[in-house]
Structure formats: C-alpha cells, structure tokens
mmCIF file of C-alpha atoms in Angstrom:
data_model
loop_
_atom_site.group_PDB
_atom_site.id
_atom_site.type_symbol
_atom_site.label_atom_id
_atom_site.label_comp_id
_atom_site.label_asym_id
_atom_site.label_seq_id
_atom_site.Cartn_x
_atom_site.Cartn_y
_atom_site.Cartn_z
ATOM 1 C CA UNK A 1 0.000 0.000 0.000
ATOM 2 C CA UNK A 2 2.795 2.310 0.870
ATOM 3 C CA UNK A 3 5.173 1.240 -1.887
ATOM 4 C CA UNK A 4 7.358 3.970 -3.327
ATOM 5 C CA UNK A 5 5.768 4.401 -6.748
ATOM 6 C CA UNK A 6 5.835 8.175 -6.881
ATOM 7 C CA UNK A 7 8.889 9.651 -8.636
ATOM 8 C CA UNK A 8 9.065 13.203 -7.280
ATOM 9 C CA UNK A 9 12.260 14.015 -9.150
ATOM 10 C CA UNK A 10 10.734 13.205 -12.527
ATOM 11 C CA UNK A 11 7.360 14.794 -11.856
ATOM 12 C CA UNK A 12 8.387 17.902 -9.979
ATOM 13 C CA UNK A 13 12.007 18.901 -10.482
ATOM 14 C CA UNK A 14 13.109 22.175 -8.884
ATOM 15 C CA UNK A 15 11.326 23.568 -5.845
ATOM 16 C CA UNK A 16 11.709 26.292 -3.248
ATOM 17 C CA UNK A 17 9.885 27.866 -0.365
ATOM 18 C CA UNK A 18 7.727 30.755 0.602
ATOM 19 C CA UNK A 19 9.133 33.925 2.130
ATOM 20 C CA UNK A 20 8.032 34.856 5.629
ATOM 21 C CA UNK A 21 5.024 36.941 4.594
ATOM 22 C CA UNK A 22 3.504 34.121 2.526
ATOM 23 C CA UNK A 23 4.598 30.919 4.232
ATOM 24 C CA UNK A 24 2.079 28.381 5.346
ATOM 25 C CA UNK A 25 0.935 28.229 8.927
ATOM 26 C CA UNK A 26 1.895 25.032 10.791
ATOM 27 C CA UNK A 27 -0.386 22.073 10.125
ATOM 28 C CA UNK A 28 -3.266 22.259 12.644
ATOM 29 C CA UNK A 29 -3.194 18.490 13.064
ATOM 30 C CA UNK A 30 0.180 18.767 14.786
ATOM 31 C CA UNK A 31 0.377 19.156 18.551
ATOM 32 C CA UNK A 32 1.351 22.756 19.501
ATOM 33 C CA UNK A 33 4.064 21.492 21.840
ATOM 34 C CA UNK A 34 5.716 19.704 18.945
ATOM 35 C CA UNK A 35 6.598 22.700 16.795
ATOM 36 C CA UNK A 36 9.440 23.994 18.913
ATOM 37 C CA UNK A 37 11.056 27.245 17.771
ATOM 38 C CA UNK A 38 9.037 27.237 14.557
ATOM 39 C CA UNK A 39 8.986 30.650 12.911
ATOM 40 C CA UNK A 40 7.701 29.393 9.568
ATOM 41 C CA UNK A 41 7.542 26.005 7.880
ATOM 42 C CA UNK A 42 8.938 26.046 4.371
ATOM 43 C CA UNK A 43 8.013 23.316 1.861
ATOM 44 C CA UNK A 44 11.160 21.797 0.355
ATOM 45 C CA UNK A 45 12.434 18.770 -1.533
ATOM 46 C CA UNK A 46 15.376 16.683 -0.363
ATOM 47 C CA UNK A 47 17.320 17.705 -3.465
ATOM 48 C CA UNK A 48 17.002 21.378 -2.519
ATOM 49 C CA UNK A 49 18.373 20.606 0.931
ATOM 50 C CA UNK A 50 21.280 18.604 -0.491
ATOM 51 C CA UNK A 51 22.073 21.482 -2.890
ATOM 52 C CA UNK A 52 21.604 24.244 -0.298
ATOM 53 C CA UNK A 53 24.339 26.691 0.636
ATOM 54 C CA UNK A 54 25.317 26.445 4.321
ATOM 55 C CA UNK A 55 26.705 29.499 6.096
ATOM 56 C CA UNK A 56 30.019 29.182 7.874
ATOM 57 C CA UNK A 57 28.790 30.622 11.172
ATOM 58 C CA UNK A 58 28.144 28.662 14.361
ATOM 59 C CA UNK A 59 24.446 28.166 13.583
ATOM 60 C CA UNK A 60 25.184 26.605 10.156
ATOM 61 C CA UNK A 61 22.127 28.210 8.603
ATOM 62 C CA UNK A 62 20.823 26.866 5.291
ATOM 63 C CA UNK A 63 20.306 29.235 2.377
ATOM 64 C CA UNK A 64 18.124 28.344 -0.619
ATOM 65 C CA UNK A 65 17.260 30.782 -3.418
ATOM 66 C CA UNK A 66 18.828 33.553 -1.309
ATOM 67 C CA UNK A 67 16.492 32.958 1.656
ATOM 68 C CA UNK A 68 17.163 31.337 5.049
ATOM 69 C CA UNK A 69 15.713 27.824 5.306
ATOM 70 C CA UNK A 70 15.866 26.069 8.657
ATOM 71 C CA UNK A 71 12.376 25.025 9.785
ATOM 72 C CA UNK A 72 10.963 22.968 6.933
ATOM 73 C CA UNK A 73 8.177 20.699 5.734
ATOM 74 C CA UNK A 74 8.889 17.536 3.725
ATOM 75 C CA UNK A 75 6.725 14.758 2.283
ATOM 76 C CA UNK A 76 8.132 11.350 1.412
ATOM 77 C CA UNK A 77 8.430 7.684 2.385
ATOM 78 C CA UNK A 78 10.064 6.334 5.533
ATOM 79 C CA UNK A 79 13.097 4.118 5.030
ATOM 80 C CA UNK A 80 15.367 2.182 7.436
ATOM 81 C CA UNK A 81 13.509 3.106 10.618
ATOM 82 C CA UNK A 82 15.484 2.204 13.743
ATOM 83 C CA UNK A 83 14.165 2.763 17.263
ATOM 84 C CA UNK A 84 16.069 3.278 20.480
ATOM 85 C CA UNK A 85 15.041 4.181 24.026
ATOM 86 C CA UNK A 86 15.592 7.920 23.586
ATOM 87 C CA UNK A 87 14.957 8.448 19.884
ATOM 88 C CA UNK A 88 14.136 7.052 16.451
ATOM 89 C CA UNK A 89 16.181 7.467 13.286
ATOM 90 C CA UNK A 90 14.991 6.982 9.724
ATOM 91 C CA UNK A 91 15.653 8.159 6.174
ATOM 92 C CA UNK A 92 13.065 10.201 4.276
ATOM 93 C CA UNK A 93 12.880 9.463 0.533
ATOM 94 C CA UNK A 94 10.811 11.907 -1.540
ATOM 95 C CA UNK A 95 11.894 10.776 -5.007
ATOM 96 C CA UNK A 96 14.523 13.526 -5.330
ATOM 97 C CA UNK A 97 16.887 12.091 -2.719
ATOM 98 C CA UNK A 98 17.211 10.783 0.830
ATOM 99 C CA UNK A 99 17.641 12.723 4.056
ATOM 100 C CA UNK A 100 18.567 11.229 7.432
ATOM 101 C CA UNK A 101 16.073 12.205 10.132
ATOM 102 C CA UNK A 102 16.079 11.956 13.911
ATOM 103 C CA UNK A 103 13.089 12.134 16.274
ATOM 104 C CA UNK A 104 13.855 12.532 19.991
ATOM 105 C CA UNK A 105 11.455 11.326 22.677
ATOM 106 C CA UNK A 106 10.936 14.314 24.962
ATOM 107 C CA UNK A 107 7.416 13.338 26.037
ATOM 108 C CA UNK A 108 5.071 10.362 25.932
ATOM 109 C CA UNK A 109 3.298 11.837 22.911
ATOM 110 C CA UNK A 110 6.573 11.595 20.956
ATOM 111 C CA UNK A 111 6.718 7.834 21.501
ATOM 112 C CA UNK A 112 3.052 7.399 20.566
ATOM 113 C CA UNK A 113 3.567 9.476 17.432
ATOM 114 C CA UNK A 114 6.337 7.211 16.130
ATOM 115 C CA UNK A 115 4.634 3.898 16.959
ATOM 116 C CA UNK A 116 2.266 4.304 14.019
ATOM 117 C CA UNK A 117 5.048 5.140 11.544
ATOM 118 C CA UNK A 118 6.255 2.169 9.477
ATOM 119 C CA UNK A 119 8.861 1.658 6.765
ATOM 120 C CA UNK A 120 7.453 2.406 3.296
ATOM 121 C CA UNK A 121 4.758 4.710 4.665
ATOM 122 C CA UNK A 122 4.233 8.163 3.151
ATOM 123 C CA UNK A 123 4.572 10.805 5.855
ATOM 124 C CA UNK A 124 4.516 14.579 6.293
ATOM 125 C CA UNK A 125 7.420 15.788 8.421
ATOM 126 C CA UNK A 126 8.078 19.102 10.153
ATOM 127 C CA UNK A 127 11.576 19.722 11.484
ATOM 128 C CA UNK A 128 14.729 21.797 11.677
ATOM 129 C CA UNK A 129 17.692 21.307 9.361
ATOM 130 C CA UNK A 130 21.069 20.579 10.924
ATOM 131 C CA UNK A 131 24.578 20.303 9.521
ATOM 132 C CA UNK A 132 27.519 18.656 11.275
ATOM 133 C CA UNK A 133 30.844 17.887 9.625
ATOM 134 C CA UNK A 134 29.266 18.229 6.194
ATOM 135 C CA UNK A 135 26.382 15.831 6.920
ATOM 136 C CA UNK A 136 22.887 17.274 6.521
ATOM 137 C CA UNK A 137 20.131 15.921 8.755
ATOM 138 C CA UNK A 138 16.649 16.815 9.966
ATOM 139 C CA UNK A 139 15.725 17.137 13.641
ATOM 140 C CA UNK A 140 12.038 16.149 13.496
ATOM 141 C CA UNK A 141 9.449 18.142 15.459
ATOM 142 C CA UNK A 142 6.366 16.265 14.242
ATOM 143 C CA UNK A 143 5.519 13.456 11.848
ATOM 144 C CA UNK A 144 2.215 12.008 10.650
ATOM 145 C CA UNK A 145 1.087 9.559 7.956
ATOM 146 C CA UNK A 146 -0.203 10.948 4.658
ATOM 147 C CA UNK A 147 -3.840 9.881 4.427
ATOM 148 C CA UNK A 148 -4.750 11.687 1.187
ATOM 149 C CA UNK A 149 -2.281 11.022 -1.625
ATOM 150 C CA UNK A 150 -3.228 14.314 -3.261
ATOM 151 C CA UNK A 151 -1.102 15.849 -0.499
ATOM 152 C CA UNK A 152 2.013 14.435 -2.167
ATOM 153 C CA UNK A 153 1.382 16.256 -5.439
ATOM 154 C CA UNK A 154 0.221 19.344 -3.546
ATOM 155 C CA UNK A 155 3.487 19.494 -1.608
ATOM 156 C CA UNK A 156 5.630 19.404 -4.731
ATOM 157 C CA UNK A 157 3.457 22.068 -6.354
ATOM 158 C CA UNK A 158 4.080 24.234 -3.287
ATOM 159 C CA UNK A 159 7.817 23.683 -3.691
ATOM 160 C CA UNK A 160 7.673 24.755 -7.338
ATOM 161 C CA UNK A 161 5.593 27.828 -6.530
ATOM 162 C CA UNK A 162 7.803 29.125 -3.740
ATOM 163 C CA UNK A 163 10.949 28.469 -5.780
ATOM 164 C CA UNK A 164 9.461 30.576 -8.585
ATOM 165 C CA UNK A 165 8.438 33.261 -6.072
ATOM 166 C CA UNK A 166 11.906 33.560 -4.549
ATOM 167 C CA UNK A 167 13.826 33.444 -7.812
ATOM 168 C CA UNK A 168 11.551 35.708 -9.861
ATOM 169 C CA UNK A 169 8.734 37.559 -8.108
ATOM 170 C CA UNK A 170 10.543 38.483 -4.883
ATOM 171 C CA UNK A 171 13.533 39.874 -6.756
ATOM 172 C CA UNK A 172 11.273 41.923 -9.040
ATOM 173 C CA UNK A 173 9.493 43.393 -6.021
ATOM 174 C CA UNK A 174 12.808 44.192 -4.369
ATOM 175 C CA UNK A 175 13.948 46.068 -7.477
ATOM 176 C CA UNK A 176 10.707 48.090 -7.585
ATOM 177 C CA UNK A 177 10.874 48.960 -3.886
ATOM 178 C CA UNK A 178 14.509 50.050 -4.000
ATOM 179 C CA UNK A 179 14.822 53.830 -3.897
ATOM 180 C CA UNK A 180 17.555 55.086 -6.253
ATOM 181 C CA UNK A 181 20.256 57.311 -4.792
ATOM 182 C CA UNK A 182 21.609 60.188 -6.842
ATOM 183 C CA UNK A 183 25.392 60.333 -7.191
ATOM 184 C CA UNK A 184 27.570 62.703 -9.155
ATOM 185 C CA UNK A 185 30.108 60.150 -10.241
ATOM 186 C CA UNK A 186 30.426 56.367 -10.164
ATOM 187 C CA UNK A 187 34.075 56.798 -9.174
ATOM 188 C CA UNK A 188 33.058 58.885 -6.184
ATOM 189 C CA UNK A 189 30.430 56.292 -5.278
ATOM 190 C CA UNK A 190 32.908 53.436 -5.042
ATOM 191 C CA UNK A 191 35.891 55.406 -3.766
ATOM 192 C CA UNK A 192 35.099 54.605 -0.138
ATOM 193 C CA UNK A 193 34.756 50.847 -0.649
ATOM 194 C CA UNK A 194 37.629 48.858 0.823
ATOM 195 C CA UNK A 195 37.698 45.080 0.536
ATOM 196 C CA UNK A 196 38.184 43.078 3.729
ATOM 197 C CA UNK A 197 41.190 40.838 3.078
ATOM 198 C CA UNK A 198 40.024 38.354 5.720
ATOM 199 C CA UNK A 199 36.902 37.518 3.703
ATOM 200 C CA UNK A 200 36.519 35.107 0.809
ATOM 201 C CA UNK A 201 36.187 36.340 -2.771
ATOM 202 C CA UNK A 202 32.471 35.512 -2.695
ATOM 203 C CA UNK A 203 31.945 37.544 0.493
ATOM 204 C CA UNK A 204 33.844 40.533 -0.919
ATOM 205 C CA UNK A 205 31.701 40.490 -4.071
ATOM 206 C CA UNK A 206 28.524 40.372 -1.967
ATOM 207 C CA UNK A 207 29.757 43.327 0.141
ATOM 208 C CA UNK A 208 30.320 45.303 -3.048
ATOM 209 C CA UNK A 209 26.893 44.423 -4.472
ATOM 210 C CA UNK A 210 25.312 45.538 -1.181
ATOM 211 C CA UNK A 211 26.587 49.093 -1.682
ATOM 212 C CA UNK A 212 23.657 51.544 -2.008
ATOM 213 C CA UNK A 213 24.825 52.528 -5.477
ATOM 214 C CA UNK A 214 24.579 48.893 -6.654
ATOM 215 C CA UNK A 215 21.258 48.206 -4.950
ATOM 216 C CA UNK A 216 19.757 51.370 -6.446
ATOM 217 C CA UNK A 217 20.358 50.230 -10.023
ATOM 218 C CA UNK A 218 17.884 47.795 -11.542
ATOM 219 C CA UNK A 219 20.653 46.326 -13.680
ATOM 220 C CA UNK A 220 23.037 45.916 -10.719
ATOM 221 C CA UNK A 221 26.779 46.077 -11.425
ATOM 222 C CA UNK A 222 28.692 45.010 -14.528
ATOM 223 C CA UNK A 223 31.268 42.271 -14.112
ATOM 224 C CA UNK A 224 34.017 44.514 -15.487
ATOM 225 C CA UNK A 225 33.175 47.212 -12.939
ATOM 226 C CA UNK A 226 33.331 44.682 -10.102
ATOM 227 C CA UNK A 227 36.702 43.475 -11.391
ATOM 228 C CA UNK A 228 38.010 47.034 -11.669
ATOM 229 C CA UNK A 229 36.854 48.125 -8.219
ATOM 230 C CA UNK A 230 37.854 44.978 -6.322
ATOM 231 C CA UNK A 231 41.067 44.371 -8.290
ATOM 232 C CA UNK A 232 40.333 40.660 -8.492
ATOM 233 C CA UNK A 233 41.647 38.673 -11.491
ATOM 234 C CA UNK A 234 38.875 38.089 -14.000
ATOM 235 C CA UNK A 235 39.171 34.292 -13.955
ATOM 236 C CA UNK A 236 38.939 34.207 -10.145
ATOM 237 C CA UNK A 237 36.058 36.700 -10.212
ATOM 238 C CA UNK A 238 34.146 34.697 -12.816
ATOM 239 C CA UNK A 239 34.482 31.525 -10.719
ATOM 240 C CA UNK A 240 33.271 33.293 -7.568
ATOM 241 C CA UNK A 241 30.315 34.874 -9.399
ATOM 242 C CA UNK A 242 29.349 31.435 -10.714
ATOM 243 C CA UNK A 243 29.433 30.009 -7.187
ATOM 244 C CA UNK A 244 27.245 32.825 -5.842
ATOM 245 C CA UNK A 245 24.747 32.478 -8.699
ATOM 246 C CA UNK A 246 24.408 28.727 -8.160
ATOM 247 C CA UNK A 247 23.765 29.270 -4.448
ATOM 248 C CA UNK A 248 21.068 31.865 -5.177
ATOM 249 C CA UNK A 249 23.020 34.700 -3.570
ATOM 250 C CA UNK A 250 23.166 36.809 -6.761
ATOM 251 C CA UNK A 251 21.446 36.778 -10.149
ATOM 252 C CA UNK A 252 22.050 38.171 -13.606
ATOM 253 C CA UNK A 253 19.819 41.025 -14.775
ATOM 254 C CA UNK A 254 19.799 42.641 -18.229
ATOM 255 C CA UNK A 255 22.472 40.313 -19.638
ATOM 256 C CA UNK A 256 25.024 37.696 -18.565
ATOM 257 C CA UNK A 257 27.458 40.344 -17.336
ATOM 258 C CA UNK A 258 25.318 42.432 -14.964
ATOM 259 C CA UNK A 259 24.689 41.051 -11.482
ATOM 260 C CA UNK A 260 22.619 42.045 -8.488
ATOM 261 C CA UNK A 261 22.442 40.690 -4.942
ATOM 262 C CA UNK A 262 19.425 38.531 -4.088
ATOM 263 C CA UNK A 263 19.345 40.074 -0.603
ATOM 264 C CA UNK A 264 19.618 43.759 0.223
ATOM 265 C CA UNK A 265 22.636 43.594 2.505
#
C-alpha cells in the first residue's frame, strides 16, 4: 500500500519555499508542543536541501534561493527506521533524494507518534535542518502519515511555486521597492569601498553588491566594474560569481554580465 511508486524528481524537479510573509501556517493536526522554535515552515524537496548553501557561522544556517531555510516541511516515504530508548532514526525518501532524520522522545506523545510510523509509509514531516561535519540531517518536530495522496502532489506544487516566487517575483518586487540614490560620479560612489582581506572572494563580491549605489540600479553592477573596483583577477572573479549564482546569492539582470544581490545587505 505504501510502496514507493511516486517519482518526485521526474514529476516535480526544482522547488523552493515561501518567504516569511507568505509561508504556510503550521499544520493544525500537529500538537502545539511539537513545533518547537518554529517561525515558519517552508516546503522543500530533499534535493534542494542537499544542494543548499550552508553558512560558515556557528548556527550553520541553510540558504536556498537567497532565503534562510531552517524550519521545513517535507513529504516522502520512511526508510530504514530504527528505534532506540531515547529516539528514532529513519531516512526520508521523496523521489529527489534521501535525508537522514532523527526524532527525539521528549514526552510520551513523541513515543506514541512514532509507533504508528512504518517503513514504506508516506509521511509529512516538520523539522529543523542541521549540519555537522558536512552531513545534513533533519531534527524532526512532528511526523504524521499521509492519508490523502493528493497531499504528495500538492506538496511538490508548493515547492515549485515558492521556488518561482523567490527566484523571480521576490527579486522583481525588491527592485521596484529600491529607492535610487543620486550620485555625481560612479568613481566617487565606489571610492570609499575597501575590501576586507580576511573575507573570501564571494563575500567581498557580496559586500560590493550591497553598496547603495549597486542596490539602487535595476541592472546591478557590470562584471568589469566589479573586477576594476575589487582588483580581483577576472578568472577568479568569474568563478566566484558562478558560485554565488548557483547558491542563489546573486542573479544576472539585463544580460550575462550584470549582477545584483538577491538580498539587500
């Protein structure tokens, strides 16, 4: 009954999540005590999580399409469930990949919740993403069986919609809302910018693109201008720009040589 016949990767490639003002409210069927520290639950696919950029700070925050993604919602099948006294581990397979999950038993309701979860069963999971020594896992808040299989397709449609919103609509709105600043000379505008030598090339480029003069322009900054101002070799700059674009931190605008930050500083 719960065989894995749904190929999420083939049917719904891509994905994303809603920004804070349009994210879904937590599922009402979940116990309120379960959703610990939930600010918003973002629908994602396992592939998005595996491809996500992880910040180098102590919190190891996940970044997808230029937006923070930590508390998430996933739908998939349970694999390799293993129970212990204090917790249960399992892998979640949604057709785009597998993600190791861990559910701790803090209360009696946690134990009861997991007793009805079996290998091969489709489930909806709410949890917080974690990264340790390069391994990405999910700390599960709540889990329940999927009773209506339309929920599987609905989840992937949500992922597609929010990915489109964050990569297209949100950036367009940000450009419209940005107030241009009048400057007498582009040289004067960038004269005060000094690169921090302790930062990576990607971080220096982001700092430059966060300058008011860059944010104020719909087209962003030309690659040659970035190279000139930062004095970074073009081959090294091109590689760093490619990395940032793949991670959703920046995006090209009017052509393949103009770039703008996906977040306003």
